[in-house]
mmCIF file of C-alpha atoms in Angstrom:
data_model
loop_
_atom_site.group_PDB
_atom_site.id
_atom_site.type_symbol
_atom_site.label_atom_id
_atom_site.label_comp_id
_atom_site.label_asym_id
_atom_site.label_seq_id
_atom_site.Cartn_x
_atom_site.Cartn_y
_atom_site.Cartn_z
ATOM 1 C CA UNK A 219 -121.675 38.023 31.118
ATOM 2 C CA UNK A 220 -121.668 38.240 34.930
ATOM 3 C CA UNK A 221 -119.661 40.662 36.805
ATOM 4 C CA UNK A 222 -117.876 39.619 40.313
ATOM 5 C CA UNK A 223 -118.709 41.735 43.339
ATOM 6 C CA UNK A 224 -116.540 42.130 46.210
ATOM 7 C CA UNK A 225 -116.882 43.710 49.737
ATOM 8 C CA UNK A 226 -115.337 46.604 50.661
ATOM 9 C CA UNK A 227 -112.352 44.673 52.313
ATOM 10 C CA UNK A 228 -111.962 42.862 48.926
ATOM 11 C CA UNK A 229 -113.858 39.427 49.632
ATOM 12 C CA UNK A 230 -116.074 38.009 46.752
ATOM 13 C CA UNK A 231 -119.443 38.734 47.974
ATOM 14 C CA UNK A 232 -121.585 37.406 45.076
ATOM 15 C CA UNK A 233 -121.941 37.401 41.037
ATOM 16 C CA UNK A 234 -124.648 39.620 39.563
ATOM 17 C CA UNK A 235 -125.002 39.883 35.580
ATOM 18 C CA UNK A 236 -123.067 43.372 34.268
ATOM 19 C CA UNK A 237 -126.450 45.226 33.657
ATOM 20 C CA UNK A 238 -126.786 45.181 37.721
ATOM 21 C CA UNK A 239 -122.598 46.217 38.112
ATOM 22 C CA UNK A 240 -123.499 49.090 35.668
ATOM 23 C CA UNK A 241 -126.328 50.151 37.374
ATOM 24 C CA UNK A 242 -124.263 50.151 40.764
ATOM 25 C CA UNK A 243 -121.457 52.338 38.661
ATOM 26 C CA UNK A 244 -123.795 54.735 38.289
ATOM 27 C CA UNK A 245 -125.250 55.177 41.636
ATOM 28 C CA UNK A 246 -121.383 55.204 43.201
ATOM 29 C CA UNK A 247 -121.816 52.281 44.920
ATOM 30 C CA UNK A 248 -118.633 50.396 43.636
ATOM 31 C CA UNK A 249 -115.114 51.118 42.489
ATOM 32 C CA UNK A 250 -114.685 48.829 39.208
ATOM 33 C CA UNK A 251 -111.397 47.509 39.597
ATOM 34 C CA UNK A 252 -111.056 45.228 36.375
ATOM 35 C CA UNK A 253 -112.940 45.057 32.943
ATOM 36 C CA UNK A 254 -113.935 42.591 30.098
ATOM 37 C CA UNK A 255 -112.667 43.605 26.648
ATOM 38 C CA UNK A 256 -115.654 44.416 25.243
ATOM 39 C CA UNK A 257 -117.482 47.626 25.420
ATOM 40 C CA UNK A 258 -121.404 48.736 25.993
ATOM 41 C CA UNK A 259 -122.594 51.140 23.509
ATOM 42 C CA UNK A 260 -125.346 53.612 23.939
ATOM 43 C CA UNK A 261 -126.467 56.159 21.702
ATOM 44 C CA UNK A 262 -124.718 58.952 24.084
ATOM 45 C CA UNK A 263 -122.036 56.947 25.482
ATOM 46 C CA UNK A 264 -119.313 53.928 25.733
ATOM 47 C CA UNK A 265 -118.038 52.437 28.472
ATOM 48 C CA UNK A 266 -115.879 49.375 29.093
ATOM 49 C CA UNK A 267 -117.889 46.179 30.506
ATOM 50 C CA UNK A 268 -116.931 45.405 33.953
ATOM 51 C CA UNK A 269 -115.714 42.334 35.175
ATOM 52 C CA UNK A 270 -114.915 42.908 39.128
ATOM 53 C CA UNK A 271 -116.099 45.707 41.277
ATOM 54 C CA UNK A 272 -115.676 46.454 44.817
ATOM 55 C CA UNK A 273 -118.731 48.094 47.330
ATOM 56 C CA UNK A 274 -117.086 51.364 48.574
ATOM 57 C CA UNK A 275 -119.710 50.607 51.798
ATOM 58 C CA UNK A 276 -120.461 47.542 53.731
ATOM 59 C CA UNK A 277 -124.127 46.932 53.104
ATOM 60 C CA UNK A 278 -126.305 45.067 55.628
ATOM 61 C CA UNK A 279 -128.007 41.805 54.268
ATOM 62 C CA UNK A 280 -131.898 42.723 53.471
ATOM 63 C CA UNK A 281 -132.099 39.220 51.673
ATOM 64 C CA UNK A 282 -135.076 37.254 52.841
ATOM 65 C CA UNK A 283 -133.317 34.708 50.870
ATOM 66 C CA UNK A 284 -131.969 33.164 48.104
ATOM 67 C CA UNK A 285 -134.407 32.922 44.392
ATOM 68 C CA UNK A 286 -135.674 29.428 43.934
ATOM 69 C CA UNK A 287 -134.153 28.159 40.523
ATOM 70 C CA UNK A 288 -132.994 25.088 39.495
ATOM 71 C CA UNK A 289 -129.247 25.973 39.537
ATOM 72 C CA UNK A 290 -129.502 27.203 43.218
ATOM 73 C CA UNK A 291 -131.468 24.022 44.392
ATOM 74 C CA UNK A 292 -128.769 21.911 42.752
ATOM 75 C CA UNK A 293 -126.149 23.979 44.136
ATOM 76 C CA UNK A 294 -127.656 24.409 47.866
ATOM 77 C CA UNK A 295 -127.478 20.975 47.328
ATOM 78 C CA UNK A 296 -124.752 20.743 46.122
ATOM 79 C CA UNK A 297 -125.134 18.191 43.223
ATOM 80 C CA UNK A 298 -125.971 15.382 45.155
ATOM 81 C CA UNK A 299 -128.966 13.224 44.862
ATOM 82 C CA UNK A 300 -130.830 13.455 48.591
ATOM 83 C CA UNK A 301 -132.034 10.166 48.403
ATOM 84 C CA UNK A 302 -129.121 7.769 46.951
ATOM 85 C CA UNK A 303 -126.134 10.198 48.057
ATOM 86 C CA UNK A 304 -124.918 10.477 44.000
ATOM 87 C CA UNK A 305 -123.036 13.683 43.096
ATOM 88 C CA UNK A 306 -123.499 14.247 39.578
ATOM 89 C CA UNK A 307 -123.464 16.608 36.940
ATOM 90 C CA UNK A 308 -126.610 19.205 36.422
ATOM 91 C CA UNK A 309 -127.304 17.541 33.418
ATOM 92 C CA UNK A 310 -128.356 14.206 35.577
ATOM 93 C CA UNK A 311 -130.128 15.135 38.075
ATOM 94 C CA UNK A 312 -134.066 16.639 38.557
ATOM 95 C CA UNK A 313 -135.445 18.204 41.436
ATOM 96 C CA UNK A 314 -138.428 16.046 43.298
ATOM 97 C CA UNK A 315 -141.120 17.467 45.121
ATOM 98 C CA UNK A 316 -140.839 15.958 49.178
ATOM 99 C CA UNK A 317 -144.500 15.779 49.364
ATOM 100 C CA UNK A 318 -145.672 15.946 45.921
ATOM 101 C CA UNK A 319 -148.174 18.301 44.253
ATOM 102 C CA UNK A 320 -150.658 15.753 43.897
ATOM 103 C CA UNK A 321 -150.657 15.574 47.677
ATOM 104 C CA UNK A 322 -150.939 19.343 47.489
ATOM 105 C CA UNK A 323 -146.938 20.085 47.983
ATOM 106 C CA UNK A 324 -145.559 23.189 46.382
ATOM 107 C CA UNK A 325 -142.821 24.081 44.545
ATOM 108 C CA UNK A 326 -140.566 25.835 47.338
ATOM 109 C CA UNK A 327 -137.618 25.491 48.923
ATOM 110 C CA UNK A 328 -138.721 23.510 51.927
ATOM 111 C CA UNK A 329 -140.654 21.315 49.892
ATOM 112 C CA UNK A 330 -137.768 20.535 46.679
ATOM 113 C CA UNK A 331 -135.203 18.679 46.724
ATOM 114 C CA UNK A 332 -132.105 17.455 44.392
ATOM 115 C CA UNK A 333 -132.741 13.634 42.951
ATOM 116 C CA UNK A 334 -130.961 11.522 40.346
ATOM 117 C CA UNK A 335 -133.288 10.198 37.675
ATOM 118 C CA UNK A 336 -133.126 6.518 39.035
ATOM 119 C CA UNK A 337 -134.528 7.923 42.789
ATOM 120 C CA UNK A 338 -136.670 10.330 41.211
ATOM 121 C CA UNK A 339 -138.349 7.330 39.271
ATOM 122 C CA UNK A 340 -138.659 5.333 41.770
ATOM 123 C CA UNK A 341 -140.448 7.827 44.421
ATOM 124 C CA UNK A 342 -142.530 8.313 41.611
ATOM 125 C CA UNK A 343 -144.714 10.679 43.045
ATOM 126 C CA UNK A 344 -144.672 9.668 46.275
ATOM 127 C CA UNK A 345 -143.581 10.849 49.634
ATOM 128 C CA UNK A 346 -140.220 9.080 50.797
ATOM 129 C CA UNK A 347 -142.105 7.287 53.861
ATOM 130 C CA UNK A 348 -144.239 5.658 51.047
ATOM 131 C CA UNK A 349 -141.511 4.915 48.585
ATOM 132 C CA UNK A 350 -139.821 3.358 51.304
ATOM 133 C CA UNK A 351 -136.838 6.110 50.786
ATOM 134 C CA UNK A 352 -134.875 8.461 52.964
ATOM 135 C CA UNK A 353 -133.941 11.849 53.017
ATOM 136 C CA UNK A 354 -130.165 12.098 53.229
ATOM 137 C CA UNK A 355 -130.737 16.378 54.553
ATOM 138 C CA UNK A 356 -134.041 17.726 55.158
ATOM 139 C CA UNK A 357 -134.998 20.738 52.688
ATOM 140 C CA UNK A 358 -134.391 24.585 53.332
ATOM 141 C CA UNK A 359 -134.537 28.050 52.241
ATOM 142 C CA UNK A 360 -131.281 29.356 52.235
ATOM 143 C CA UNK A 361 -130.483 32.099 53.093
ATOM 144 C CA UNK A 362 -127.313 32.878 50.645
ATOM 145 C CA UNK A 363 -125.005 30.746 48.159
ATOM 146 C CA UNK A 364 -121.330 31.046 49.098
ATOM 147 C CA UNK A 365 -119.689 32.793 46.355
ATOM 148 C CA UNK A 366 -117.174 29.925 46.017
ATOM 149 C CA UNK A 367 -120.051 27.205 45.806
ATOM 150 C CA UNK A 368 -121.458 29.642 42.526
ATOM 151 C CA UNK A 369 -117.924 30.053 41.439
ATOM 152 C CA UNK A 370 -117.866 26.070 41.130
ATOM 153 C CA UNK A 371 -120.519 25.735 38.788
ATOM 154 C CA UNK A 372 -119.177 27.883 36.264
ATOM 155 C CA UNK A 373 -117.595 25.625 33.429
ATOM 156 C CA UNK A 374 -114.361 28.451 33.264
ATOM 157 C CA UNK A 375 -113.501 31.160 35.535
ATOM 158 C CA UNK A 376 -113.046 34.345 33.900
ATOM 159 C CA UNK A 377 -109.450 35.354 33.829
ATOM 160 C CA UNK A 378 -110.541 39.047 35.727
ATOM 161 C CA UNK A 379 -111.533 36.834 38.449
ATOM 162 C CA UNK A 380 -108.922 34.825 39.177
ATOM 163 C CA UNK A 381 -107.150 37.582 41.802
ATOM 164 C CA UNK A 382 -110.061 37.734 43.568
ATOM 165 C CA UNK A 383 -111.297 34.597 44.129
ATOM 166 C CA UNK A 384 -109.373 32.288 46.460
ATOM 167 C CA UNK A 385 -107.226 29.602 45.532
ATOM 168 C CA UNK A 386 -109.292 26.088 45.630
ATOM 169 C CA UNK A 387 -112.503 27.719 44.666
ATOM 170 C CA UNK A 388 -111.335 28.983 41.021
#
């Protein structure tokens, strides 16, 4: 279960899992301000799991970035195929490598992008130039996911959530 963060002036700020809100309860960083039904049990304590929590301070972003995963490449991307312009669901797409690893590409952010099966086949392993293809955006490292682009992948917003997240993003 994740647990919604919000600034201090009550604005989503991002979606960490409830180990991480915990943590922050007990350095008084954040004010919980709702809570899941169920409960987390230690041997010397038990305390309500929380759902949203608020920063009692603005912090400064330290982020060098975002963490490379699949499910932040297809969101940065927003679940549309950079070569054919397809938005699809996770389950259909793959990430391609711009300049592929047998050309000696990595695997990060400037060098991955989101492709559809069909595009991803037919690159095969190739750069675009060669394939004859065409980025649609070039590839970056971003540096943060807008809460409401995260909040869109979930299949079901929590109910907790819904007073805090704006309307159109829930």
């Amino acid at each position: 279960m994740n647990t919604l963060v919000l600034t201090p002036w009550m604005s989503p700020l991002m979606i960490v899992p409830w180990q991480a809100a915990v943590t922050m309860m007990f350095l008084d960083k954040v004010d919980v301000l709702e809570n899941y039904d169920e409960q987390i049990r230690s041997p010397s304590t038990t305390i309500p799991m929380p759902a949203v929590v608020r920063l009692r301070k603005a912090v400064k972003d330290t982020k060098t970035g975002v963490k490379f995963s699949r499910t932040n490449l297809m969101t940065r991307d927003r679940f549309t195929c950079q070569y054919c312009g397809a938005k699809l669901p996770m389950s259909q797409l793959n990430y391609d490598h711009v300049i592929p690893r047998r050309l000696g590409g990595k695997t990060v952010w400037e060098n991955i992008v989101t492709a559809c099966y069909p595009c991803n086949a037919r690159k095969a392993g190739r750069t675009p130039e060669m394939a004859g293809m065409r980025l649609l955006r070039k590839p970056f490292r971003p540096r943060s996911l807008p809460v409401s682009t995260v909040v869109s992948t979930l299949r079901r917003l929590p109910d907790a959530w819904v007073p805090y997240v704006p309307a159109g993003n829930a």
